[in-house]
C-alpha positions as CSV (number, residue, x, y, z in Angstrom):
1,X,23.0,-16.3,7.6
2,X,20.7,-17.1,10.0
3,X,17.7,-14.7,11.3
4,X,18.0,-13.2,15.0
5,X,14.8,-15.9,16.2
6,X,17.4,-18.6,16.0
7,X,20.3,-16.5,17.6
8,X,18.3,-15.8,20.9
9,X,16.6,-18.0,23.2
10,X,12.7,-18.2,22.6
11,X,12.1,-15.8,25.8
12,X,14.3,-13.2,24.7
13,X,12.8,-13.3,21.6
14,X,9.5,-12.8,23.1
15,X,11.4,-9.7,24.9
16,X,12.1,-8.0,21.7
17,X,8.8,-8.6,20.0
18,X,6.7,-7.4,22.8
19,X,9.4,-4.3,23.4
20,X,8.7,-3.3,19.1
21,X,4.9,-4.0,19.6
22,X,5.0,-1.6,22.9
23,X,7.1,0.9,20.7
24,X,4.2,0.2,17.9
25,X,1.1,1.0,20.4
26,X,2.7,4.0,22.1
27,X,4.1,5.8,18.7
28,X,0.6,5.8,18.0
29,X,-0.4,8.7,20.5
30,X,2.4,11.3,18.8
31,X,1.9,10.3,15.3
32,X,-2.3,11.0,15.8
33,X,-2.2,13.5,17.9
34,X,1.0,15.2,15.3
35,X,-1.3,14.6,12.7
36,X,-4.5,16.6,14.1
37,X,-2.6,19.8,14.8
38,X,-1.1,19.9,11.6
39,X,-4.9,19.3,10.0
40,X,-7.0,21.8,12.7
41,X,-4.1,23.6,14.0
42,X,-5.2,24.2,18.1
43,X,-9.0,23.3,16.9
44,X,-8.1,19.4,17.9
45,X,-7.3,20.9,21.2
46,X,-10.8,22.4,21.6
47,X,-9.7,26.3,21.2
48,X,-11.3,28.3,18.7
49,X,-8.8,30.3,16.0
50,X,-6.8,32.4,17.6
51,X,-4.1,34.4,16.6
52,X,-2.2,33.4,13.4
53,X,1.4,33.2,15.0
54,X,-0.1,31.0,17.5
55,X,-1.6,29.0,14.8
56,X,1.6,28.2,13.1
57,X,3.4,27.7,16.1
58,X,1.0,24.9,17.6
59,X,1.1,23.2,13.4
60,X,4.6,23.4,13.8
61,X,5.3,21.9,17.1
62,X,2.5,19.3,15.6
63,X,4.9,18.9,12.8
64,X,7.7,18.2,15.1
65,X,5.5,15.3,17.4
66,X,4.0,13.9,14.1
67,X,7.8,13.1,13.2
68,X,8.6,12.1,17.6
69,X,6.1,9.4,16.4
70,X,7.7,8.3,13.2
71,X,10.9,8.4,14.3
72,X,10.3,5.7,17.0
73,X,8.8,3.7,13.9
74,X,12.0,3.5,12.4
75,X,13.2,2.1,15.5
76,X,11.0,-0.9,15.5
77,X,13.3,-2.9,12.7
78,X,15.9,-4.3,14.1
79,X,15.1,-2.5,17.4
80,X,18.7,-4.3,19.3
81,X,20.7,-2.2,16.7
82,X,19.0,1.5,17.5
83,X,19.9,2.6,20.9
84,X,21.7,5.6,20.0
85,X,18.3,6.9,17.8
86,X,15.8,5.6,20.8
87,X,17.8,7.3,23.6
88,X,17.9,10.7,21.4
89,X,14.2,10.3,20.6
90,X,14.1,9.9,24.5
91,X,15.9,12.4,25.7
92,X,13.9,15.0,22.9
93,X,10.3,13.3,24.8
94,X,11.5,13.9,27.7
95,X,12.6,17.3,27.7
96,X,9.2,18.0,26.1
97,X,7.6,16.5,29.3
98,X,9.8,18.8,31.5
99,X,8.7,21.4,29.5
100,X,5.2,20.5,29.7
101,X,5.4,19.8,33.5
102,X,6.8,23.3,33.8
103,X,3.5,24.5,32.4
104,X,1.8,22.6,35.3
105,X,3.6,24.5,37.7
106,X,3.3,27.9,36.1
107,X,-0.3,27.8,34.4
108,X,-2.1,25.1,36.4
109,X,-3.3,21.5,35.8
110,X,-3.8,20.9,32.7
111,X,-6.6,18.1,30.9
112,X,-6.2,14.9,31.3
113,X,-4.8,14.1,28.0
114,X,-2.2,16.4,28.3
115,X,-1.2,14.8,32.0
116,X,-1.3,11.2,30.8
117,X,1.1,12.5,28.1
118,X,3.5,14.3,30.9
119,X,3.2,10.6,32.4
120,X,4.1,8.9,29.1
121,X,6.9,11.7,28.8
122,X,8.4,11.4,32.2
123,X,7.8,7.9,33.1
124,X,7.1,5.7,30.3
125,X,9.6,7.1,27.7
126,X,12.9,6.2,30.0
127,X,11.2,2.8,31.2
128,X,11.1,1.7,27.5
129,X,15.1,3.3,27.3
130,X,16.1,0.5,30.6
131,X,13.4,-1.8,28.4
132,X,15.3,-1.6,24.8
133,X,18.6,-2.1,27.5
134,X,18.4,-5.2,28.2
135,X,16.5,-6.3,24.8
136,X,20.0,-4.7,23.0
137,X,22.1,-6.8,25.4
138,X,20.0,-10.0,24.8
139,X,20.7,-9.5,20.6
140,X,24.8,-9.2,21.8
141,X,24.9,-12.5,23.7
């Protein structure tokens, strides 16, 4: 059996790897930032202890980034073969940046972490979706 490097030309090989080390970067950002509300609760966010409902529900919805971020991991093996888990994780990102942008609207602007995340949400997220497209359709040919 020979390995998908000799299957695709050199430059569509250098598609895919630079796609899974874009994928690598990025994931970083979720997993990090999933990791520090689950540790500090809102404290990584600068707020002092608040109320305890609102601490679980900021761990949780850590909890549910910190796995956004490992779930686009798995998608780095083999990354031609995962389009239905990278659009799902897409489509889950990018409602979160709808809902986040909805915040914008209703509460005001928010740091500028939190808007370069609504940019990664909104606009990065479904550039690396048309990205992985044509990577996927390079593995078929």
């Amino acid at each position: 059996m020979t390995s998908l490097a000799y299957q695709i030309s050199p430059a569509d090989f250098r598609q895919r790897r630079m796609l899974q080390v874009t994928i690598a970067v990025l994931a970083l950002l979720p997993v990090f930032a999933g990791l520090c509300g689950v540790v500090t609760g809102a404290g990584f966010l600068g707020v002092k202890a608040g109320p305890t409902d609102l601490d679980s529900h900021v761990r949780f919805l850590s909890g549910l980034f910190l796995a956004f971020g490992v779930g686009w991991y798995t998608c780095i093996p083999a990354i031609e073969k995962k389009t239905e888990r990278i659009r799902l994780l897409a489509i889950l990102t990018f409602c979160g940046g709808l809902a986040r942008l909805s915040s914008l609207v209703i509460a005001g602007v928010p740091s500028i972490g939190h808007l370069l995340g609504l940019g990664m949400e909104l606009l990065v997220v479904p550039c690396i979706v048309l990205w992985h497209g044509r990577v996927s359709r390079l593995g078929r040919r």
